[in-house]
Short mmCIF file of C-alpha atoms and ligand atoms in Angstrom, two decimals:
data_model
loop_
_atom_site.label_atom_id
_atom_site.label_comp_id
_atom_site.label_asym_id
_atom_site.label_seq_id
_atom_site.Cartn_x
_atom_site.Cartn_y
_atom_site.Cartn_z
CA UNK A 54 0.75 -8.84 16.79
CA UNK A 55 -2.66 -7.80 15.73
CA UNK A 56 -6.00 -7.30 17.41
CA UNK A 57 -8.08 -10.03 15.74
CA UNK A 58 -8.55 -12.79 18.28
CA UNK A 59 -11.17 -15.27 19.43
CA UNK A 60 -13.10 -14.53 22.59
CA UNK A 61 -15.52 -17.21 23.74
CA UNK A 62 -15.07 -18.94 20.41
CA UNK A 63 -16.06 -15.91 18.36
CA UNK A 64 -13.63 -13.83 16.29
CA UNK A 65 -13.36 -10.26 17.50
CA UNK A 66 -11.81 -7.15 16.08
CA UNK A 67 -10.39 -5.62 19.26
CA UNK A 68 -13.42 -6.07 21.54
CA UNK A 69 -16.09 -6.10 18.87
CA UNK A 70 -17.45 -9.49 17.74
CA UNK A 71 -17.13 -9.68 13.96
CA UNK A 72 -20.51 -11.40 13.84
CA UNK A 73 -22.12 -8.33 15.36
CA UNK A 74 -20.79 -6.12 12.56
CA UNK A 75 -21.96 -8.68 9.99
CA UNK A 76 -25.45 -8.73 11.51
CA UNK A 77 -25.59 -4.94 11.46
CA UNK A 78 -24.24 -4.16 8.00
CA UNK A 79 -24.25 -7.39 5.99
CA UNK A 80 -21.29 -8.95 4.18
CA UNK A 81 -18.70 -8.75 2.74
CA UNK A 82 -16.78 -5.97 4.47
CA UNK A 83 -13.29 -4.95 5.47
CA UNK A 84 -12.64 -4.31 9.13
CA UNK A 85 -9.56 -2.50 10.39
CA UNK A 86 -8.23 -2.27 13.91
CA UNK A 87 -7.21 1.23 14.92
CA UNK A 88 -5.10 -0.25 17.76
CA UNK A 89 -3.08 -2.36 15.28
CA UNK A 90 -2.54 0.59 12.95
CA UNK A 91 -1.41 2.73 15.85
CA UNK A 92 0.84 0.01 17.20
CA UNK A 93 2.52 -0.58 13.85
CA UNK A 94 3.02 3.14 13.30
CA UNK A 95 4.47 3.59 16.79
CA UNK A 96 6.85 0.62 16.53
CA UNK A 97 8.07 1.81 13.15
CA UNK A 98 8.55 5.45 14.14
CA UNK A 99 10.20 4.53 17.47
CA UNK A 100 12.71 2.40 15.58
CA UNK A 101 13.93 5.51 13.75
CA UNK A 102 14.10 7.88 16.69
CA UNK A 103 17.90 8.23 16.34
CA UNK A 104 17.52 10.41 13.22
CA UNK A 105 14.97 13.02 12.12
CA UNK A 106 12.48 10.97 10.14
CA UNK A 107 9.25 11.74 8.34
CA UNK A 108 7.08 8.69 7.81
CA UNK A 109 5.03 9.18 4.68
CA UNK A 110 2.40 6.45 4.65
CA UNK A 111 1.99 4.97 1.15
CA UNK A 112 -1.61 5.94 0.45
CA UNK A 113 -1.97 3.28 -2.25
CA UNK A 114 -1.93 0.60 0.45
CA UNK A 115 -5.06 1.94 2.12
CA UNK A 116 -6.55 5.24 1.09
CA UNK A 117 -9.64 5.36 3.27
CA UNK A 118 -9.93 8.87 4.72
CA UNK A 119 -10.47 7.51 8.24
CA UNK A 120 -7.26 5.47 8.06
CA UNK A 121 -5.32 8.43 6.67
CA UNK A 122 -6.81 10.69 9.32
CA UNK A 123 -5.75 8.30 12.08
CA UNK A 124 -2.22 8.05 10.72
CA UNK A 125 -2.07 11.81 10.21
CA UNK A 126 -3.02 12.35 13.84
CA UNK A 127 -0.09 10.12 14.84
CA UNK A 128 2.25 12.37 12.87
CA UNK A 129 2.42 10.61 9.52
CA UNK A 130 2.79 12.33 6.18
CA UNK A 131 1.75 10.73 2.90
CA UNK A 132 3.46 9.16 -0.10
CA UNK A 133 1.12 9.70 -3.02
CA UNK A 134 1.06 8.72 -6.70
CA UNK A 135 -1.85 10.69 -8.13
CA UNK A 136 -3.83 13.86 -7.67
CA UNK A 137 -6.57 11.71 -6.19
CA UNK A 138 -4.23 10.45 -3.48
CA UNK A 139 -2.97 13.97 -2.72
CA UNK A 140 -6.57 15.09 -2.41
CA UNK A 141 -7.34 12.19 -0.09
CA UNK A 142 -4.32 12.92 2.13
CA UNK A 143 -5.28 16.58 2.40
CA UNK A 144 -8.95 15.82 2.99
CA UNK A 145 -7.83 13.59 5.85
CA UNK A 146 -5.96 16.51 7.41
CA UNK A 147 -2.39 15.72 6.35
CA UNK A 148 -0.51 18.94 5.64
CA UNK A 149 0.84 19.47 2.13
CA UNK A 150 4.34 19.96 3.59
CA UNK A 151 4.24 16.30 4.63
CA UNK A 152 3.20 14.97 1.23
CA UNK A 153 5.61 13.50 -1.31
CA UNK A 154 4.49 12.78 -4.85
CA UNK A 155 5.92 9.68 -6.55
CA UNK A 156 5.10 7.89 -9.79
CA UNK A 157 6.47 7.34 -13.26
CA UNK A 158 3.70 9.19 -15.09
CA UNK A 159 2.61 12.34 -13.33
CA UNK A 160 0.45 14.29 -15.74
CA UNK A 161 0.82 18.02 -16.36
CA UNK A 162 -2.45 18.69 -14.55
CA UNK A 163 -1.33 16.66 -11.56
CA UNK A 164 2.02 18.48 -11.42
CA UNK A 165 0.24 21.82 -11.53
CA UNK A 166 -2.12 20.77 -8.76
CA UNK A 167 0.72 19.50 -6.55
CA UNK A 168 2.73 22.70 -7.03
CA UNK A 169 -0.35 24.74 -6.24
CA UNK A 170 -0.95 23.08 -2.89
CA UNK A 171 2.74 23.20 -1.94
CA UNK A 172 3.71 19.56 -1.43
CA UNK A 173 7.04 18.70 0.24
CA UNK A 174 8.71 17.20 -2.82
CA UNK A 175 8.34 15.54 -6.18
CA UNK A 176 10.03 12.17 -6.45
CA UNK A 177 11.03 12.48 -10.08
CA UNK A 178 11.45 9.50 -12.35
CA UNK A 179 12.95 10.92 -15.56
CA UNK A 180 14.66 13.85 -17.24
CA UNK A 181 11.46 14.42 -19.23
CA UNK A 182 9.49 14.77 -16.00
CA UNK A 183 12.03 17.29 -14.68
CA UNK A 184 11.41 19.34 -17.79
CA UNK A 185 7.68 19.34 -17.29
CA UNK A 186 7.87 20.19 -13.58
CA UNK A 187 10.25 23.04 -14.36
CA UNK A 188 7.88 24.44 -17.02
CA UNK A 189 4.93 24.33 -14.67
CA UNK A 190 6.89 25.82 -11.76
CA UNK A 191 8.03 28.64 -14.03
CA UNK A 192 4.42 29.43 -15.02
CA UNK A 193 3.47 29.58 -11.34
CA UNK A 194 6.60 31.59 -10.52
CA UNK A 195 7.83 29.15 -7.93
CA UNK A 196 10.56 26.65 -7.10
CA UNK A 197 9.68 22.95 -7.17
CA UNK A 198 11.35 20.78 -4.53
CA UNK A 199 12.63 17.65 -6.15
CA UNK A 200 14.40 14.40 -5.39
CA UNK A 201 15.32 12.15 -8.29
CA UNK A 202 14.38 8.51 -7.93
CA UNK A 203 17.41 6.33 -8.48
CA UNK A 204 17.06 2.87 -9.84
CA UNK A 205 19.96 1.24 -8.01
CA UNK A 206 19.83 -1.91 -10.14
CA UNK A 207 19.40 -4.41 -7.35
CA UNK A 208 17.09 -7.38 -7.41
CA UNK A 209 14.73 -7.19 -4.45
CA UNK A 210 13.98 -10.91 -4.85
CA UNK A 211 10.29 -10.36 -4.36
CA UNK A 212 7.34 -11.15 -6.62
CA UNK A 213 8.11 -10.17 -10.21
CA UNK A 214 5.06 -7.91 -10.40
CA UNK A 215 6.08 -5.81 -7.40
CA UNK A 216 9.82 -5.55 -8.01
CA UNK A 217 10.89 -2.07 -9.04
CA UNK A 218 14.64 -1.65 -8.60
CA UNK A 219 16.07 -3.64 -11.51
CA UNK A 220 17.40 -2.05 -14.67
CA UNK A 221 14.56 -3.50 -16.69
CA UNK A 222 11.83 -2.14 -14.41
CA UNK A 223 10.17 1.07 -15.61
CA UNK A 224 10.95 2.95 -12.44
CA UNK A 225 13.48 5.65 -11.62
CA UNK A 226 16.56 6.89 -13.38
CA UNK A 227 19.18 4.30 -14.30
CA UNK A 228 22.22 4.15 -12.04
CA UNK A 229 24.58 5.03 -14.88
CA UNK A 230 22.56 8.14 -15.84
CA UNK A 231 21.83 9.53 -12.43
CA UNK A 232 24.74 11.98 -12.13
CA UNK A 233 23.92 13.43 -15.55
CA UNK A 234 20.30 13.87 -14.60
CA UNK A 235 21.25 15.74 -11.41
CA UNK A 236 23.63 17.92 -13.46
CA UNK A 237 20.71 18.61 -15.81
CA UNK A 238 18.74 20.12 -12.90
CA UNK A 239 21.39 22.89 -12.71
CA UNK A 240 20.19 24.14 -16.08
CA UNK A 241 16.59 24.49 -14.83
CA UNK A 242 16.05 27.54 -12.71
CA UNK A 243 12.72 26.54 -11.19
CA UNK A 244 13.93 23.25 -9.76
CA UNK A 245 15.21 23.07 -6.21
CA UNK A 246 17.07 19.83 -5.53
CA UNK A 247 16.45 18.71 -1.96
CA UNK A 248 17.32 15.06 -1.99
CA UNK A 249 17.60 11.59 -3.42
CA UNK A 250 14.98 8.88 -3.42
CA UNK A 251 14.67 5.19 -4.19
CA UNK A 252 12.19 2.35 -3.79
CA UNK A 253 13.24 -1.14 -4.80
CA UNK A 254 10.07 -3.18 -4.41
CA UNK A 255 7.37 -4.33 -2.06
CA UNK A 256 6.96 -7.25 0.35
CA UNK A 257 10.73 -7.74 0.76
CA UNK A 258 11.49 -10.39 3.34
CA UNK A 259 15.28 -10.20 3.09
CA UNK A 260 17.28 -7.25 4.37
CA UNK A 261 20.23 -7.70 1.99
CA UNK A 262 18.80 -6.05 -1.13
CA UNK A 263 17.82 -3.02 0.98
CA UNK A 264 21.34 -2.76 2.36
CA UNK A 265 22.87 -3.13 -1.05
CA UNK A 266 20.64 -0.40 -2.48
CA UNK A 267 21.11 2.01 0.43
CA UNK A 268 24.90 1.67 0.32
CA UNK A 269 24.75 2.61 -3.35
CA UNK A 270 22.56 5.59 -2.47
CA UNK A 271 25.04 6.69 0.15
CA UNK A 272 27.90 6.71 -2.32
CA UNK A 273 25.68 8.65 -4.70
CA UNK A 274 24.88 11.31 -2.09
CA UNK A 275 28.60 11.82 -1.42
CA UNK A 276 29.26 12.11 -5.13
CA UNK A 277 26.38 14.55 -5.69
CA UNK A 278 27.50 16.76 -2.82
CA UNK A 279 30.97 16.89 -4.36
CA UNK A 280 29.24 18.13 -7.50
CA UNK A 281 27.63 20.95 -5.55
CA UNK A 282 24.15 19.51 -5.00
CA UNK A 283 22.63 20.32 -1.64
CA UNK A 284 21.30 16.88 -0.68
CA UNK A 285 19.45 17.25 2.60
CA UNK A 286 16.77 14.60 2.41
CA UNK A 287 16.94 10.90 1.76
CA UNK A 288 13.72 9.15 0.85
CA UNK A 289 14.28 5.41 1.01
CA UNK A 290 10.81 4.30 -0.08
CA UNK A 291 8.74 1.51 1.41
CA UNK A 292 8.83 -2.19 0.86
CA UNK A 293 9.44 -3.94 4.16
CA UNK A 294 7.47 -7.18 4.03
CA UNK A 295 4.99 -8.62 6.53
CA UNK A 296 4.10 -12.16 7.55
CA UNK A 297 1.08 -13.41 5.61
CA UNK A 298 1.83 -17.00 6.39
CA UNK A 299 5.23 -18.45 7.06
CA UNK A 300 7.36 -15.50 5.93
CA UNK A 301 9.83 -14.15 8.43
CA UNK A 302 10.63 -10.59 7.40
CA UNK A 303 13.18 -8.43 9.25
CA UNK A 304 11.70 -6.56 12.19
CA UNK A 305 11.30 -2.77 11.97
CA UNK A 306 14.11 -2.50 14.54
CA UNK A 307 16.47 -4.59 12.41
CA UNK A 308 15.55 -2.62 9.31
CA UNK A 309 15.97 0.67 11.14
CA UNK A 310 19.36 -0.12 12.64
CA UNK A 311 20.66 -1.17 9.22
CA UNK A 312 19.45 2.13 7.75
CA UNK A 313 20.71 4.25 10.61
CA UNK A 314 24.12 2.56 10.45
CA UNK A 315 24.33 3.00 6.69
CA UNK A 316 23.30 6.63 6.34
CA UNK A 317 23.59 8.34 9.72
CA UNK A 318 26.83 10.20 8.96
CA UNK A 319 25.27 11.82 5.89
CA UNK A 320 23.20 14.01 8.27
CA UNK A 321 20.15 13.88 6.06
CA UNK A 322 16.54 14.06 7.07
CA UNK A 323 15.08 10.63 6.41
CA UNK A 324 11.78 10.03 4.62
CA UNK A 325 10.24 6.55 4.58
CA UNK A 326 7.19 5.36 2.69
CA UNK A 327 5.86 2.23 4.37
CA UNK A 328 2.40 1.05 3.34
CA UNK A 329 1.86 -2.66 3.83
CA UNK A 330 3.81 -2.78 7.08
CA UNK A 331 1.50 -0.29 8.75
CA UNK A 332 -1.89 -1.55 7.58
CA UNK A 333 -1.48 -5.05 6.08
CA UNK A 334 -2.09 -6.99 9.26
CA UNK A 335 -4.45 -4.35 10.62
CA UNK A 336 -7.33 -5.49 8.44
CA UNK A 337 -9.41 -8.55 7.62
CA UNK A 338 -12.00 -9.23 4.96
CA UNK A 339 -15.16 -10.79 6.35
CA UNK A 340 -17.33 -12.82 4.05
CA UNK A 341 -20.29 -15.21 4.24
CA UNK A 342 -20.56 -18.69 2.84
CA UNK A 343 -23.05 -18.74 -0.04
CA UNK A 344 -22.74 -22.34 -1.07
CA UNK A 345 -20.91 -25.51 -0.14
CA UNK A 346 -20.35 -27.35 -3.39
CA UNK A 347 -19.21 -30.88 -2.83
CA UNK A 348 -17.82 -32.58 -5.93
CA UNK A 349 -16.12 -35.92 -6.34
CA UNK A 350 -12.67 -34.32 -6.42
CA UNK A 351 -12.98 -31.28 -4.24
CA UNK A 352 -15.14 -29.42 -1.82
CA UNK A 353 -15.64 -25.80 -2.84
CA UNK A 354 -16.68 -23.19 -0.31
CA UNK A 355 -18.19 -20.36 -2.36
CA UNK A 356 -18.15 -17.12 -0.39
CA UNK A 357 -19.72 -13.74 -1.10
CA UNK A 358 -16.39 -11.93 -1.45
CA UNK A 359 -14.55 -12.28 -4.74
CA UNK A 360 -11.46 -11.32 -6.68
CA UNK A 361 -12.93 -7.87 -7.32
CA UNK A 362 -13.00 -7.22 -3.56
CA UNK A 363 -9.55 -8.65 -2.78
CA UNK A 364 -7.48 -8.95 -5.92
CA UNK A 365 -4.15 -10.10 -4.51
CA UNK A 366 -4.63 -13.90 -4.70
CA UNK A 367 -5.83 -13.82 -8.32
CA UNK A 368 -3.28 -11.22 -9.40
CA UNK A 369 -0.13 -12.35 -7.62
CA UNK A 370 -1.07 -15.80 -6.39
CA UNK A 371 -0.62 -14.39 -2.92
CA UNK A 372 -1.49 -16.18 0.28
CA UNK A 373 -4.06 -14.94 2.79
CA UNK A 374 -4.84 -17.01 5.82
CA UNK A 375 -8.54 -17.97 5.96
CA UNK A 376 -10.29 -18.71 9.23
CA UNK A 377 -13.82 -19.30 10.40
CA UNK A 378 -15.40 -16.57 12.49
CA UNK A 379 -16.82 -19.15 14.88
CA UNK A 380 -14.19 -21.38 16.40
CA UNK A 381 -15.02 -25.04 16.14
CA UNK A 382 -13.85 -28.25 17.77
CA UNK A 383 -14.68 -30.31 14.71
CA UNK A 384 -12.00 -31.97 12.58
CA UNK A 385 -10.51 -29.82 9.85
CA UNK A 386 -11.18 -30.70 6.24
CA UNK A 387 -9.43 -29.76 3.00
CA UNK A 388 -11.45 -27.26 0.98
CA UNK A 389 -11.05 -24.73 -1.82
CA UNK A 390 -12.33 -21.30 -0.85
CA UNK A 391 -13.53 -19.44 -3.91
CA UNK A 392 -15.51 -16.38 -4.96
CA UNK A 393 -18.57 -16.37 -7.20
CA UNK A 394 -16.96 -14.58 -10.18
CA UNK A 395 -16.89 -16.21 -13.59
CA UNK A 396 -13.10 -16.63 -13.77
CA UNK A 397 -11.09 -19.62 -12.72
CA UNK A 398 -8.62 -17.30 -10.99
CA UNK A 399 -11.32 -16.22 -8.52
CA UNK A 400 -9.85 -18.46 -5.85
CA UNK A 401 -8.78 -17.35 -2.37
CA UNK A 402 -7.22 -20.59 -1.24
CA UNK A 403 -6.78 -24.15 -2.46
CA UNK A 404 -6.58 -27.17 -0.25
CA UNK A 405 -6.98 -25.17 2.92
CA UNK A 406 -7.63 -26.86 6.23
CA UNK A 407 -10.85 -25.42 7.58
CA UNK A 408 -13.37 -26.63 10.13
CA UNK A 409 -16.65 -27.57 8.45
CA UNK A 410 -18.78 -24.59 7.42
CA UNK A 411 -22.36 -24.30 6.25
CA UNK A 412 -24.30 -21.74 4.25
CA UNK A 413 -24.45 -18.36 6.07
CA UNK A 414 -21.40 -19.07 8.23
CA UNK A 415 -18.78 -16.34 8.29
CA UNK A 416 -15.14 -16.62 7.30
CA UNK A 417 -12.33 -14.07 7.53
CA UNK A 418 -9.38 -13.53 5.22
CA UNK A 419 -6.50 -12.19 7.23
CA UNK A 420 -3.80 -9.63 6.35
CA UNK A 421 -6.17 -7.79 4.04
CA UNK A 422 -5.61 -4.24 5.28
CA UNK A 423 -3.10 -3.31 2.58
CA UNK A 424 -3.84 -3.38 -1.16
CA UNK A 425 -7.28 -4.84 -0.42
CA UNK A 426 -9.96 -2.17 -0.64
CA UNK A 427 -7.71 0.10 -2.70
CA UNK A 428 -7.38 -2.43 -5.49
CA UNK A 429 -11.02 -3.43 -5.57
CA UNK A 430 -13.27 -2.97 -8.55
CA UNK A 431 -16.88 -3.55 -9.54
CA UNK A 432 -16.12 -6.41 -11.93
CA UNK A 433 -19.18 -8.58 -12.56
CA UNK A 434 -21.19 -5.49 -11.51
CA UNK A 435 -20.58 -6.18 -7.87
CA UNK A 436 -20.90 -3.02 -5.74
CA UNK A 437 -17.81 -1.85 -3.80
CA UNK A 438 -18.01 -3.25 -0.30
CA UNK A 439 -18.19 -1.52 3.08
CA UNK A 440 -15.21 -0.69 5.29
CA UNK A 441 -15.35 -0.49 9.06
CA UNK A 442 -12.86 0.53 11.73
CA UNK A 443 -12.94 -0.62 15.34
CA UNK A 444 -11.67 1.07 18.46
CA UNK A 445 -11.95 -0.88 21.71
CA UNK A 446 -15.64 -1.80 22.08
CA UNK A 447 -16.91 0.36 19.29
CA UNK A 448 -16.97 0.32 15.52
CA UNK A 449 -17.73 2.86 12.83
CA UNK A 450 -18.53 2.48 9.15
CA UNK A 451 -15.82 4.36 7.26
CA UNK A 452 -17.03 3.55 3.77
CA UNK A 453 -20.61 2.81 2.93
CA UNK A 454 -21.38 -0.16 0.78
CA UNK A 455 -22.02 1.07 -2.74
CA UNK A 456 -25.68 0.89 -3.70
CA UNK A 457 -26.94 -0.50 -6.99
CA UNK A 458 -28.22 2.97 -7.83
CA UNK A 459 -24.66 4.32 -7.44
CA UNK A 460 -23.21 1.43 -9.39
CA UNK A 461 -25.52 1.97 -12.35
CA UNK A 462 -25.82 5.71 -11.98
CA UNK A 463 -22.49 6.56 -13.61
CA UNK A 464 -23.49 5.13 -16.98
CA UNK A 465 -25.35 7.10 -19.61
CA UNK A 466 -27.39 5.68 -22.46
CA UNK A 467 -26.86 8.24 -25.23
CA UNK A 468 -29.79 9.92 -26.80
CA UNK A 469 -28.56 10.15 -30.45
CA UNK A 470 -30.47 12.77 -32.34
CA UNK A 471 -31.43 11.53 -35.81
N1 LLP B 594 6.78 3.92 -2.21
C1 LLP B 594 6.65 3.67 -3.53
C2 LLP B 594 7.27 4.56 -4.49
C3 LLP B 594 5.92 2.53 -3.96
O1 LLP B 594 5.81 2.29 -5.25
C4 LLP B 594 5.32 1.68 -2.98
C5 LLP B 594 4.55 0.51 -3.40
C6 LLP B 594 5.47 2.01 -1.63
C7 LLP B 594 6.21 3.13 -1.28
C8 LLP B 594 4.87 1.19 -0.53
O2 LLP B 594 5.38 -0.10 -0.48
P1 LLP B 594 5.02 -1.07 0.74
O3 LLP B 594 5.66 -0.51 1.97
O4 LLP B 594 3.55 -1.11 0.86
O5 LLP B 594 5.60 -2.36 0.34
N2 LLP B 594 -0.34 -4.24 -4.99
C9 LLP B 594 0.84 -4.95 -4.55
C10 LLP B 594 1.89 -4.02 -3.97
C11 LLP B 594 2.32 -2.94 -4.92
C12 LLP B 594 3.30 -1.98 -4.31
C13 LLP B 594 3.54 -0.81 -5.18
N3 LLP B 594 4.37 0.20 -4.63
C14 LLP B 594 0.42 -6.02 -3.54
O6 LLP B 594 -0.76 -6.13 -3.26
O7 LLP B 594 1.26 -6.77 -3.07
#
């Protein structure tokens, strides 16, 4: 359930008509519902109330400070993958002790920064990374909390580009090497092993690969404890899918009871890193029709948002439902909804059934709250777009639209001295 519904034929975000925001700030823009974010967070955290659980929101899904601040106020920590994300989480008021740091290529500078602020744990992806963290911790005279990311070698059966738990994926330490890598930590005096972590992919709509992976992790924890490792924390990553269209992913309750059943008797603290599930359906992208281009074969609706603003359709061929902001009684027609960018992949939807639209009408792309704004770019020299959050009858701008001065202002024409 989300909070984007029609009232009197006009699409609203909670109680704010989308057309009002468009009139005030222009298009395109992202709009998030604070009520949906809160609801998703509450449903997810309630589902895990049987065991001590820290929910570390995956910042890469939506890194706007206002969104992080809202989630932080609900009790969330943060799963981060760069110094920039750690800085964002902290700037939004999330305590360092609730921040985990993941990623296959943490740089030395990033490791130093994370140690300096005192994050909860490093989710480590290789022996080489353990070495580097140990060196940096030694320089700072401290212990680094670590969990090693296990690649459990299961196929998450999701999109190839967002699958991470197979042997051939670059992520984590291979199943057959994992015991050795944990043994290796015993030789490093500035590493403090606190747990085990895994993440097998994103947008999973089947519970079986999760179960398969988590059962493997359980057997690993037992084995590691027998080898004298004090495993107290289990970080099971993110990845639970959401409905974009016809998908029917497991509910948070189903997912939670599977996890609780599988790992409860290990008496570990649980860490989870959901991103998409919390914010995906809490945001829409609102855009204006620039041109209706009627050709012999197709009718193209060219809108003012493009693949640089919402990359997912062009990058993964992913589906986002597209609706008109004004409800209409007219017959639907088949159209292609496209952006203005000079690439044939700048297409949001082919052969979609939409009620007739004209220039300046508004459309909304649904389920755009996760991996929307965070993956945007300025390709074709298009300024980054505005972001807005609503709460009941009110809305606030949470990211200003980039100006042309800002867009151009980063470049420097060199003044070569002869
Ligand atoms: N934890 C780790 C270590 C991750 O790599 C990810 C996502 C998450 C948590 C959060 O996963 P979620 O709960 O959101 O599924 N750009 C792609 C998704 C890439 C996901 C990358 N890692 C998309 O737009 O579908």
